[in-house]
Structures are given as structure tokens and as C-alpha cells.
Coordinates of C-alpha atoms in Angstrom, one line a residue:
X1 CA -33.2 29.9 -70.2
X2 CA -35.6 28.7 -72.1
X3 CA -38.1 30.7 -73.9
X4 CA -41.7 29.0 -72.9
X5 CA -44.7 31.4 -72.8
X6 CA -47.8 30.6 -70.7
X7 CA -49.7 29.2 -74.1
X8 CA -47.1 26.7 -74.3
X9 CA -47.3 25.9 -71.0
X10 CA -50.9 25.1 -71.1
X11 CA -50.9 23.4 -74.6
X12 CA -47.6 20.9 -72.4
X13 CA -50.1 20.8 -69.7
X14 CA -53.4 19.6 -71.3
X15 CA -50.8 17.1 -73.3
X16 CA -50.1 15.4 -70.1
X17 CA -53.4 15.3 -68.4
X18 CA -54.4 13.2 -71.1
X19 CA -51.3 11.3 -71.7
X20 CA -50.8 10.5 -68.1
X21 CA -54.3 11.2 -66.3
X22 CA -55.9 12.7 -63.4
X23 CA -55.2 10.5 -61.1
X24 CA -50.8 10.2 -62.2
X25 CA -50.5 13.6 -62.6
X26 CA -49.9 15.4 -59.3
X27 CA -47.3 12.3 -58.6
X28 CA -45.8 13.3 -61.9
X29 CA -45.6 17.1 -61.3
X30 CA -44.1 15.9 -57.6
X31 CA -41.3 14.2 -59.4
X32 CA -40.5 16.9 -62.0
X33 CA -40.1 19.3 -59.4
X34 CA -38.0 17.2 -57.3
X35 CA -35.7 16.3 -60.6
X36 CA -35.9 20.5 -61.6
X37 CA -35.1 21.1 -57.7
X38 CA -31.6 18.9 -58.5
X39 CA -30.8 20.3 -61.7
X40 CA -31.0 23.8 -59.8
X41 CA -29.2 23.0 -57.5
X42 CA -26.1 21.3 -59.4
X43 CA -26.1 24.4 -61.4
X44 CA -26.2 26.8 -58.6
X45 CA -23.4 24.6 -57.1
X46 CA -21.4 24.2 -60.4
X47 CA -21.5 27.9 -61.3
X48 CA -20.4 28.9 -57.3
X49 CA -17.2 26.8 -58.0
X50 CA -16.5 28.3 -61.1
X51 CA -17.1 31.5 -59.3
X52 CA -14.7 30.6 -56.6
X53 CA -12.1 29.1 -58.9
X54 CA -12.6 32.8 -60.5
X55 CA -12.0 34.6 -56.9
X56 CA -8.8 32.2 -56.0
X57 CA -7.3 32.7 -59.7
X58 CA -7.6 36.4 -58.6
X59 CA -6.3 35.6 -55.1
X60 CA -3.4 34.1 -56.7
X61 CA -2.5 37.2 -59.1
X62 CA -2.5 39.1 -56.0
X63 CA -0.6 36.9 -53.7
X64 CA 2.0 36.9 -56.0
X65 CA 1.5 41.1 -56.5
X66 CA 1.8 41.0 -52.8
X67 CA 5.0 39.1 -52.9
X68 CA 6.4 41.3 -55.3
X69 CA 6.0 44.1 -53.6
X70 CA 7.3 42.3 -50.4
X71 CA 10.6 41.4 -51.8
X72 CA 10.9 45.2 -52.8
X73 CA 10.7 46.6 -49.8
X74 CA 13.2 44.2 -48.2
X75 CA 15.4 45.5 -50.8
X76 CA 14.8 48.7 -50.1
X77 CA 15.2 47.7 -46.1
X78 CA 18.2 46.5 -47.0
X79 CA 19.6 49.1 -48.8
X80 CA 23.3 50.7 -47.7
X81 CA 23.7 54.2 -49.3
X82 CA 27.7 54.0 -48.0
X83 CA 28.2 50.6 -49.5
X84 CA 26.4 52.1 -52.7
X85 CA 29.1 54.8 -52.8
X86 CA 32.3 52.9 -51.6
X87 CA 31.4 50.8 -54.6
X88 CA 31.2 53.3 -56.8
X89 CA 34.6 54.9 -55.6
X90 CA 36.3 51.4 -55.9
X91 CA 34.9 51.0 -59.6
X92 CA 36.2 54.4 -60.3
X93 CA 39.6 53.5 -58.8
X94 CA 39.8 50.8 -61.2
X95 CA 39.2 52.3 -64.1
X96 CA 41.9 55.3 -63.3
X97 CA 44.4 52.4 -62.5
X98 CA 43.3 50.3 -65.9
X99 CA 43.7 53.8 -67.7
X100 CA 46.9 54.2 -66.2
X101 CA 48.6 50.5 -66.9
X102 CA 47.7 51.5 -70.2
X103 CA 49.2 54.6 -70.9
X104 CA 52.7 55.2 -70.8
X105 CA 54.1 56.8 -68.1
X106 CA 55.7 60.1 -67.7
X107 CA 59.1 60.3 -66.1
X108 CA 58.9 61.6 -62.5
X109 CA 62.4 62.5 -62.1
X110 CA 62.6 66.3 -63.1
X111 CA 65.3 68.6 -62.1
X112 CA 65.0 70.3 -59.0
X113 CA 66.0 74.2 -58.8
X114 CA 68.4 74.7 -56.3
X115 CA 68.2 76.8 -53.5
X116 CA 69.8 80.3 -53.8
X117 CA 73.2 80.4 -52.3
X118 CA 74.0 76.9 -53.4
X119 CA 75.8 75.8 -56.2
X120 CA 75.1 73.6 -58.4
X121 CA 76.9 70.5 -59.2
X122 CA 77.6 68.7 -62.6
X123 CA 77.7 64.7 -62.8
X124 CA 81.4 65.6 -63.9
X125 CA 81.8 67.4 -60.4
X126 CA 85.1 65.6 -58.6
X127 CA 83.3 66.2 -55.2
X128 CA 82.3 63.2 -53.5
X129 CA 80.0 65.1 -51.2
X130 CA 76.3 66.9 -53.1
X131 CA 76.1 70.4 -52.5
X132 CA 73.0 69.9 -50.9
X133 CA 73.6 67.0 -48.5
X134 CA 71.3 67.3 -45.4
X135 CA 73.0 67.4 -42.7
X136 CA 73.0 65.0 -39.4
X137 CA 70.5 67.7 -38.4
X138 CA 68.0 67.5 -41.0
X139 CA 64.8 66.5 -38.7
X140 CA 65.0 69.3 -36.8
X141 CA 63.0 73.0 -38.8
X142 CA 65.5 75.3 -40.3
X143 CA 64.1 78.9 -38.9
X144 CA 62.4 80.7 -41.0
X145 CA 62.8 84.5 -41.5
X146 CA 60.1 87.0 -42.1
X147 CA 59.7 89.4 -45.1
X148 CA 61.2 92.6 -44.6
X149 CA 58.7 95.5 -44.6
X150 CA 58.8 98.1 -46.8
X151 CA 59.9 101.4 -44.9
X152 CA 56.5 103.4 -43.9
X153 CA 56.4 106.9 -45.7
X154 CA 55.6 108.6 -43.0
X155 CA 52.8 111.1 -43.6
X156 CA 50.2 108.2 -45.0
X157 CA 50.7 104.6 -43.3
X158 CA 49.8 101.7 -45.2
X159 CA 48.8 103.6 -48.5
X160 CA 52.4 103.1 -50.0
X161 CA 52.9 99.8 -51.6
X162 CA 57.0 99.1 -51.3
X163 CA 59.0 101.3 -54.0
X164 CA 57.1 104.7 -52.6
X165 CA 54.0 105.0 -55.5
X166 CA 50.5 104.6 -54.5
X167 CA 48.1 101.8 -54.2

């Protein structure tokens, strides 16, 4: 601290004896050492508080790192991959639906081809009845036919595709 060499020290010493005496001077020593003793001491207190202000500043950056980190992994606790999706899927619904609102929209009502055998109407047609009204029956399956196979060749089965020529 400071920067006193032993010459110093004995130059400060002889200074005393004579200012103070032989008989005042051990009393005097007593009391500087006592008054050095107190000024250590308040330093060596002063500079463990600042020292443990230091350690709770730190304590403090790392309660809140702590915290941090705690409220992650709550999140991530809490965390609903189907919820995440169904989300996702609902945004993307209304998007389509807001794309579609927006366009105009293409009429649905196309022709439909008849069914061979039947005959087609016109909108002049005097018939009050539609060629292809269902009938009272109509929940009930209409039966369904196979394909016809082609006739077999005879000599080589199933290399013939219909109409005789090779596969």
C-alpha cells in the first residue's frame, strides 16, 4: 500500500523517540497498533461486502438464467404436437375458403351423359315425365352384369387378347 522501506522506518522511528520519549513510546506504539488493527479490519470488512455484493449480483444474473430456462421447459412440458397441427390445418382451411370467397365461382351444373338405351330429352320435350326418372325402387342396387369374355382360342389359353392377335 504504501511504499515505506526499512530506512524510512527507522529515520520515523528515531523521530518519535525523541519527539515523544522513552518512557511514552511503547504506550504510543500500543495505540497505533490498536488504531492500524481497526483500519484493517474495516477494510477487510468493507472489501468482503463488496465481495459479496459481487457474488449476489452474480447470484442474481443466474437466478434469473435459471428462471429463463425454467419457463422453457414448462413450455416445452406443455407442448401439444396435435393441437400444433390441428391449428395449422384450420389456418390452411381458411385461407382455401378466403381464396375461394374471392374468386368467382365456376358453375357446377354440367350436362350429364346419358345412359345408353335412354333417350334424351329437350326442355321443348311435351313429356311431363324425365326419361330418367328413378323409379319407386331406386334404393334398392340395379344388378350388375359381368364383361363378356373373349372366346379362348383353343390351342394357347390366355395368350390371345380378344379380336384373336397376340399379346
Amino acid at each position: 500500500m504504501f511504499d515505506i522501506g526499512w530506512g524510512e522506518l527507522l529515520v520515523i522511528g528515531i523521530v518519535a523517540l525523541v519527539a515523544i520519549g522513552p518512557k511514552e513510546l511503547p504506550t504510543v506504539l500500543r495505540t497505533i497498533g490498536q488504531w492500524m488493527g481497526k483500519l484493517r479490519r474495516m477494510a477487510s470488512e468493507f472489501q468482503n461486502q463488496f465481495q459479496e455484493a459481487m457474488r449476489e449480483a452474480e447470484m442474481a444474473d443466474l437466478k434469473k438464467q435459471v428462471d429463463e430456462m425454467t419457463s422453457q421447459a414448462q413450455s416445452y412440458a406443455n407442448f401439444d404436437p396435435v393441437s400444433e397441427v390441428r391449428r395449422e390445418f384450420e389456418s390452411a382451411q381458411q385461407q382455401i375458403e378466403s381464396a375461394i370467397g374471392n374468386n368467382p365461382t365456376v358453375e357446377t351444373s354440367s350436362p350429364v351423359a346419358a345412359p345408353e338405351g335412354a333417350t334424351p330429352t329437350s326442355p321443348t320435350s311435351t313429356s311431363t315425365e324425365p326419361a330418367n326418372a328413378p323409379s319407386p325402387d331406386s334404393h334398392a342396387a340395379a344388378p350388375v352384369t359381368p364383361p363378356a369374355e373373349p372366346p379362348s382360342g383353343g390351342s394357347e389359353s390366355g395368350t390371345q387378347a380378344a379380336g384373336g392377335k397376340p399379346a
